């Protein structure tokens, strides 16, 4: 019997090593990785520059403490701010922690202006993490069930419904922020039109609320832009990162700008591990590789190729509902629950995911090649057709 706590429904496979977008299991079988550990392995597996940088850093310093200066944090924060248009960065170790920092910021912002019960508007189908505050912010009952009482201070609206936010603002004087994913990841790759994002920004400006973008999944080049909000043409006050930031080394970040910058001072927040030298090296090397290898343009081009490939290959197929996404954040929605496809793809040597019950989710490494994209599409299409015919 396993002594690992039984919190995951795991697939029957364990991996031994990888190279680029190929990963090999302990039996020696090779797979094409179109999931990247859920948008984490930005550079694929065993990227030589990342391996060398991590080895070099491990040989000097792994960890010191936030009691002292950490050189890598300064450079990584400079770099992230230059790319994101934000002003300061708090380093955490994961997405939920980055979001905890954002939620604390929103409450602090509210209290500072005399709001007694600061409340954050959140979305249906949102996913923000598994800690008490972030699962309370999450719009999925399965994540919350059994863990009540939930953290107070959230109100929920349908994603994409600007009127619903306006209506809440009319009777609830405690709203201090709107928190959402530009492209909902776990919820099923849902996105809105640019007018919605602009509308949220305008509401936040008019009402003096913080606009908080959870970029944990759709940030870090995933969509072909550095950050999802850049696709949308809006600038949030707070944006959170994790997943792809460290290419597999745990690191999260909560970035602030505009009226959210400068809110926190010493004692307001902290983390033992957050932004340690090894994690910052992973972040800096990830950013450098995205830039030097042209991975934003690659994500955009290869993503289009994949979506077009599915559109061509599945044209007229009964049961296909939609193909959507940006860059290498892709959803193929079917008209029925399709979790079974994950195991069928695995058996066929492909790592994919299904989320929101009916949406095939693809999140390949940002350096996925055109030929890997064609291979993915060519191998997935018969699987999908057989599944839909069955
Ligand atoms: C994965 C995810 C999180 C949670 O990140 P963890 O590192 O698992 O805590 C939060 N928000 C979004 C949008 C995510 O995709």
Coordinates of C-alpha atoms and ligand atoms in Angstrom, one line a residue:
X1 CA 0.0 0.0 0.0
X2 CA 1.3 3.5 -0.9
X3 CA 2.2 5.8 1.9
X4 CA 1.7 8.8 -0.4
X5 CA -1.6 10.5 0.5
X6 CA -4.4 9.5 -1.9
X7 CA -5.2 13.0 -3.3
X8 CA -4.8 12.4 -7.0
X9 CA -6.5 10.1 -9.5
X10 CA -3.2 9.2 -11.2
X11 CA -2.6 7.7 -14.6
X12 CA -0.7 4.3 -14.5
X13 CA 2.6 5.7 -15.7
X14 CA 5.8 7.0 -14.1
X15 CA 8.4 8.9 -16.0
X16 CA 12.2 8.5 -16.0
X17 CA 13.6 11.2 -18.2
X18 CA 12.9 13.6 -21.0
X19 CA 14.4 15.6 -23.8
X20 CA 12.5 18.6 -25.3
X21 CA 8.9 17.5 -26.0
X22 CA 9.7 13.8 -25.6
X23 CA 9.4 12.1 -22.3
X24 CA 10.2 8.4 -21.5
X25 CA 8.6 6.3 -18.8
X26 CA 10.2 3.8 -16.5
X27 CA 9.5 1.0 -18.9
X28 CA 11.3 2.8 -21.7
X29 CA 8.2 3.9 -23.7
X30 CA 8.4 7.4 -25.3
X31 CA 5.6 9.9 -25.3
X32 CA 5.0 13.3 -27.1
X33 CA 4.4 15.8 -24.3
X34 CA 1.6 18.2 -25.2
X35 CA 0.8 19.1 -21.6
X36 CA 4.1 20.3 -20.1
X37 CA 3.2 19.2 -16.6
X38 CA 0.1 21.5 -17.0
X39 CA 1.8 24.6 -18.5
X40 CA 4.9 24.3 -16.3
X41 CA 7.7 23.0 -18.6
X42 CA 8.0 26.1 -20.7
X43 CA 11.2 25.0 -22.2
X44 CA 10.4 21.3 -22.5
X45 CA 12.5 18.7 -20.6
X46 CA 16.2 18.9 -19.9
X47 CA 16.8 22.2 -21.7
X48 CA 20.6 22.4 -21.8
X49 CA 20.8 26.1 -20.8
X50 CA 18.4 25.6 -17.9
X51 CA 20.2 22.5 -16.7
X52 CA 23.5 24.3 -16.8
X53 CA 22.3 27.4 -15.1
X54 CA 20.6 25.3 -12.3
X55 CA 23.7 23.2 -11.8
X56 CA 25.9 26.2 -11.6
X57 CA 23.6 27.9 -9.1
X58 CA 23.2 24.7 -7.0
X59 CA 27.0 24.6 -6.8
X60 CA 27.1 28.1 -5.3
X61 CA 23.9 28.7 -3.3
X62 CA 20.5 27.0 -3.2
X63 CA 18.9 29.1 -0.4
X64 CA 19.8 31.9 1.9
X65 CA 16.7 33.7 3.4
X66 CA 14.6 36.7 2.8
X67 CA 16.3 38.0 6.0
X68 CA 19.0 39.0 3.5
X69 CA 19.3 40.5 0.0
X70 CA 18.8 38.0 -2.8
X71 CA 20.5 39.2 -6.0
X72 CA 18.5 37.0 -8.3
X73 CA 15.2 38.4 -7.0
X74 CA 16.3 41.9 -7.9
X75 CA 17.2 41.0 -11.5
X76 CA 14.2 38.8 -12.0
X77 CA 11.8 41.5 -10.6
X78 CA 13.4 44.1 -12.9
X79 CA 13.0 41.8 -15.9
X80 CA 9.4 40.9 -15.0
X81 CA 8.4 44.5 -14.5
X82 CA 10.0 45.6 -17.8
X83 CA 8.0 42.9 -19.6
X84 CA 4.7 43.3 -17.8
X85 CA 4.4 47.0 -17.2
X86 CA 4.2 46.4 -13.5
X87 CA 6.2 48.1 -10.7
X88 CA 7.0 45.5 -8.0
X89 CA 7.0 41.8 -7.4
X90 CA 6.5 39.5 -4.4
X91 CA 8.0 36.1 -4.9
X92 CA 6.1 33.0 -3.7
X93 CA 6.4 29.3 -4.5
X94 CA 3.2 28.4 -6.3
X95 CA 0.1 29.7 -8.0
X96 CA -2.1 29.6 -5.0
X97 CA 0.4 31.4 -2.9
X98 CA 0.8 34.1 -5.5
X99 CA -3.0 34.4 -5.5
X100 CA -3.1 34.5 -1.6
X101 CA -0.8 37.5 -1.9
X102 CA -3.1 39.1 -4.4
X103 CA -6.2 38.5 -2.2
X104 CA -4.4 39.9 0.9
X105 CA -3.4 43.0 -1.2
X106 CA -7.0 43.6 -2.2
X107 CA -8.2 43.4 1.4
X108 CA -5.4 45.7 2.6
X109 CA -6.2 48.1 -0.2
X110 CA -9.8 48.1 1.0
X111 CA -9.1 48.6 4.6
X112 CA -6.8 51.5 3.8
X113 CA -9.7 53.3 2.3
X114 CA -12.1 52.4 5.0
X115 CA -14.0 49.5 3.5
X116 CA -15.0 47.3 6.4
X117 CA -15.6 44.0 4.7
X118 CA -13.5 44.1 1.6
X119 CA -15.0 41.8 -1.0
X120 CA -13.5 40.5 -4.3
X121 CA -15.6 39.8 -7.4
X122 CA -14.7 36.4 -8.8
X123 CA -16.0 34.3 -11.7
X124 CA -17.9 31.1 -12.3
X125 CA -15.6 28.3 -13.6
X126 CA -12.5 30.2 -12.3
X127 CA -9.6 28.3 -10.7
X128 CA -7.3 30.0 -8.3
X129 CA -5.9 27.2 -6.2
X130 CA -6.5 24.8 -3.3
X131 CA -5.6 26.9 -0.2
X132 CA -8.6 28.1 1.9
X133 CA -8.8 31.6 0.4
X134 CA -8.0 30.5 -3.2
X135 CA -10.5 27.5 -3.1
X136 CA -13.1 30.0 -1.9
X137 CA -12.3 32.2 -4.8
X138 CA -12.5 29.2 -7.2
X139 CA -15.7 28.8 -9.1
X140 CA -16.0 25.0 -8.9
X141 CA -18.1 23.3 -6.2
X142 CA -16.1 20.1 -6.4
X143 CA -13.0 22.0 -5.1
X144 CA -14.9 23.5 -2.2
X145 CA -17.2 20.6 -1.1
X146 CA -16.4 19.3 2.4
X147 CA -14.1 22.2 3.2
X148 CA -16.7 24.7 4.5
X149 CA -16.8 27.2 6.1
X150 CA -15.3 29.0 3.0
X151 CA -13.4 32.2 3.4
X152 CA -15.7 35.1 3.3
X153 CA -15.3 38.2 1.1
X154 CA -16.0 36.8 -2.4
X155 CA -19.0 37.3 -4.7
X156 CA -19.4 35.4 -7.9
X157 CA -20.6 36.4 -11.3
X158 CA -20.7 34.6 -14.7
X159 CA -17.5 35.1 -16.6
X160 CA -18.0 37.5 -19.5
X161 CA -21.0 39.2 -18.0
X162 CA -20.2 42.9 -17.4
X163 CA -23.7 43.7 -16.4
X164 CA -23.5 41.2 -13.5
X165 CA -20.5 43.1 -12.1
X166 CA -22.3 46.4 -12.5
X167 CA -25.4 45.1 -10.8
X168 CA -23.4 44.0 -7.8
X169 CA -21.6 47.3 -7.6
X170 CA -25.0 49.0 -7.2
X171 CA -25.9 47.4 -3.9
X172 CA -22.6 46.1 -2.5
X173 CA -20.3 48.9 -1.2
X174 CA -17.7 46.5 -0.1
X175 CA -16.3 45.6 -3.5
X176 CA -12.5 46.3 -3.7
X177 CA -11.3 44.2 -6.6
X178 CA -12.2 42.0 -9.6
X179 CA -10.1 38.8 -9.9
X180 CA -10.2 36.6 -13.0
X181 CA -8.2 34.7 -15.6
X182 CA -8.0 36.3 -19.0
X183 CA -8.2 32.7 -20.4
X184 CA -9.8 30.3 -17.9
X185 CA -7.5 27.2 -17.8
X186 CA -9.0 24.6 -15.5
X187 CA -12.5 25.8 -16.3
X188 CA -12.1 24.7 -20.0
X189 CA -10.1 27.3 -21.9
X190 CA -12.8 30.0 -21.8
X191 CA -12.1 33.5 -23.1
X192 CA -14.0 36.6 -23.7
X193 CA -13.9 39.4 -26.3
X194 CA -11.7 42.4 -25.9
X195 CA -14.7 44.6 -25.0
X196 CA -15.3 42.6 -21.8
X197 CA -11.7 43.0 -20.6
X198 CA -11.8 46.7 -21.4
X199 CA -15.1 47.0 -19.6
X200 CA -13.7 45.4 -16.5
X201 CA -10.8 47.8 -16.6
X202 CA -13.1 50.8 -17.0
X203 CA -15.3 49.6 -14.1
X204 CA -12.2 49.1 -11.9
X205 CA -11.1 52.6 -12.7
X206 CA -14.5 54.2 -12.2
X207 CA -15.1 52.4 -8.9
X208 CA -11.5 52.5 -7.6
X209 CA -11.2 48.7 -7.5
X210 CA -8.1 46.6 -8.2
X211 CA -8.1 44.6 -11.4
X212 CA -6.4 41.3 -10.5
X213 CA -5.4 39.0 -13.4
X214 CA -4.5 35.4 -12.4
X215 CA -1.9 34.7 -15.1
X216 CA -0.7 31.5 -13.4
X217 CA -1.7 29.4 -16.5
X218 CA -2.1 31.9 -19.3
X219 CA 1.0 34.0 -18.5
X220 CA 4.6 33.5 -19.2
X221 CA 4.3 33.4 -23.0
X222 CA 1.7 30.7 -23.1
X223 CA -0.6 32.6 -25.4
X224 CA 2.1 34.0 -27.7
X225 CA 2.2 37.2 -25.6
X226 CA 4.2 37.5 -22.4
X227 CA 1.0 37.9 -20.5
X228 CA -2.7 37.1 -21.3
X229 CA -3.7 40.7 -20.5
X230 CA -1.5 42.0 -23.2
X231 CA -3.5 40.0 -25.7
X232 CA -6.6 41.6 -24.3
X233 CA -5.0 45.1 -24.5
X234 CA -5.6 45.9 -20.8
X235 CA -3.2 46.5 -17.9
X236 CA -4.2 45.1 -14.5
X237 CA -3.2 46.5 -11.1
X238 CA -2.2 43.0 -9.9
X239 CA -1.1 40.0 -11.9
X240 CA 0.0 36.6 -10.5
X241 CA 2.4 34.1 -12.1
X242 CA 3.6 30.6 -11.3
X243 CA 3.5 27.4 -13.4
X244 CA 5.6 28.4 -16.4
X245 CA 7.8 30.9 -14.6
X246 CA 10.4 28.4 -13.4
X247 CA 10.1 25.8 -16.1
X248 CA 9.6 23.1 -13.5
X249 CA 11.4 24.7 -10.4
X250 CA 8.6 25.9 -8.1
X251 CA 8.3 29.7 -8.1
X252 CA 5.3 32.1 -8.0
X253 CA 5.1 35.8 -8.3
X254 CA 2.5 38.5 -7.4
X255 CA 3.2 41.6 -9.4
X256 CA 1.7 45.0 -8.7
X257 CA 1.4 48.3 -10.5
X258 CA -0.7 51.4 -10.6
X259 CA -2.7 51.9 -7.4
X260 CA -1.7 48.5 -6.1
X261 CA 2.1 49.3 -6.0
X262 CA 3.6 50.2 -2.7
X263 CA 0.8 48.9 -0.6
X264 CA 2.7 46.3 1.3
X265 CA 5.6 47.1 3.7
X266 CA 7.8 45.0 6.0
X267 CA 5.7 42.6 8.0
X268 CA 2.6 42.5 5.7
X269 CA 3.6 39.3 3.9
X270 CA 6.4 36.8 3.6
X271 CA 7.6 33.4 2.6
X272 CA 10.6 31.2 3.8
X273 CA 11.4 29.8 0.4
X274 CA 9.9 32.5 -1.9
X275 CA 12.3 33.7 -4.5
X276 CA 15.3 31.7 -3.3
X277 CA 18.4 31.8 -5.5
X278 CA 17.7 28.5 -7.2
X279 CA 14.1 29.5 -8.1
X280 CA 15.2 32.9 -9.3
X281 CA 17.8 31.3 -11.6
X282 CA 15.1 29.1 -13.0
X283 CA 12.9 32.2 -13.6
X284 CA 15.7 34.3 -15.2
X285 CA 16.8 31.5 -17.4
X286 CA 13.3 30.8 -18.6
X287 CA 12.8 34.5 -19.5
X288 CA 16.2 34.6 -21.3
X289 CA 15.4 31.4 -23.3
X290 CA 11.9 32.7 -24.3
X291 CA 13.6 35.8 -25.6
X292 CA 16.7 34.4 -27.2
X293 CA 14.8 31.5 -28.9
X294 CA 11.9 33.5 -30.1
X295 CA 9.4 31.4 -28.2
X296 CA 6.5 34.0 -28.1
X297 CA 6.4 34.0 -31.9
X298 CA 6.9 30.2 -31.9
X299 CA 3.9 29.7 -29.5
X300 CA 1.8 31.9 -31.7
X301 CA 2.7 30.2 -35.0
X302 CA 2.7 26.6 -33.8
X303 CA -0.5 27.3 -31.8
X304 CA -2.2 28.5 -35.0
X305 CA -1.0 25.4 -36.8
X306 CA -2.4 23.1 -34.2
X307 CA -5.8 24.8 -34.1
X308 CA -5.9 24.9 -37.9
X309 CA -4.9 21.2 -38.1
X310 CA -7.8 20.3 -35.8
X311 CA -10.2 22.5 -37.6
X312 CA -9.3 20.8 -40.9
X313 CA -9.1 17.3 -39.6
X314 CA -12.3 17.5 -37.6
X315 CA -14.3 19.5 -40.1
X316 CA -17.9 18.1 -40.3
X317 CA -17.3 15.6 -37.5
X318 CA -20.4 15.1 -35.4
X319 CA -19.7 15.9 -31.7
X320 CA -17.1 18.6 -32.2
X321 CA -18.3 21.8 -30.5
X322 CA -15.4 24.3 -30.6
X323 CA -11.7 24.7 -31.1
X324 CA -10.4 27.7 -29.2
X325 CA -7.4 29.4 -27.4
X326 CA -4.4 31.5 -28.1
X327 CA -0.8 30.4 -28.8
X328 CA -0.1 27.1 -27.0
X329 CA -3.1 27.2 -24.7
X330 CA -5.7 25.2 -26.7
X331 CA -9.1 23.7 -26.0
X332 CA -11.0 21.3 -28.2
X333 CA -14.5 21.1 -26.9
X334 CA -16.6 18.0 -27.6
X335 CA -20.4 17.6 -27.0
X336 CA -19.9 15.0 -24.3
X337 CA -17.6 14.2 -21.3
X338 CA -14.3 12.9 -22.7
X339 CA -12.0 12.2 -19.8
X340 CA -11.5 8.7 -21.2
X341 CA -9.5 10.3 -24.1
X342 CA -6.6 11.0 -21.7
X343 CA -6.0 7.3 -21.1
X344 CA -6.5 6.5 -24.7
X345 CA -4.0 9.1 -25.7
X346 CA -1.5 7.9 -23.1
X347 CA -1.8 4.4 -24.5
X348 CA -1.0 5.9 -27.9
X349 CA 2.0 7.7 -26.6
X350 CA 0.6 11.2 -26.2
X351 CA 0.3 13.3 -23.0
X352 CA -2.8 15.5 -23.1
X353 CA -5.5 16.5 -20.6
X354 CA -9.2 17.0 -20.4
X355 CA -10.7 19.7 -18.2
X356 CA -14.2 21.1 -17.6
X357 CA -15.4 17.6 -18.4
X358 CA -15.8 18.1 -22.2
X359 CA -12.7 20.0 -23.2
X360 CA -9.4 18.5 -24.5
X361 CA -6.7 20.8 -23.2
X362 CA -3.3 21.1 -24.9
X363 CA -0.5 23.0 -23.3
X364 CA 2.7 21.9 -25.1
X365 CA 6.2 23.4 -24.3
X366 CA 6.7 26.8 -25.9
X367 CA 9.5 25.4 -28.0
X368 CA 7.1 22.8 -29.6
X369 CA 8.2 22.5 -33.2
X370 CA 6.0 22.6 -36.3
X371 CA 6.7 19.0 -37.0
X372 CA 5.8 18.0 -33.4
X373 CA 2.6 20.1 -33.9
X374 CA 1.7 18.1 -37.1
X375 CA 2.5 14.9 -35.4
X376 CA 0.2 15.8 -32.4
X377 CA -2.7 16.7 -34.7
X378 CA -2.2 13.6 -37.0
X379 CA -2.1 11.3 -34.0
X380 CA -5.0 13.0 -32.0
X381 CA -7.5 13.2 -34.8
X382 CA -8.1 9.4 -35.2
X383 CA -8.3 9.1 -31.5
X384 CA -11.0 11.8 -31.3
X385 CA -12.9 10.4 -34.3
X386 CA -12.9 6.9 -32.8
X387 CA -14.0 8.3 -29.4
X388 CA -16.9 10.3 -31.0
X389 CA -17.9 7.3 -33.1
X390 CA -18.0 4.9 -30.1
Ligands
LIG1 C1 -2.7 26.0 -11.5 C2 -3.4 27.3 -11.2 C3 -3.4 27.8 -9.9 C4 -2.8 27.1 -8.8 O1 -1.5 27.0 -8.8 P1 -0.7 26.0 -7.8 O2 0.7 26.2 -8.1 O3 -1.2 24.6 -8.1 O4 -1.0 26.5 -6.4 C5 -4.0 29.1 -9.8 N1 -4.5 29.7 -10.8 C6 -4.6 29.2 -12.1 C7 -5.2 30.0 -13.2 C8 -4.0 28.0 -12.3 O5 -4.1 27.5 -13.6

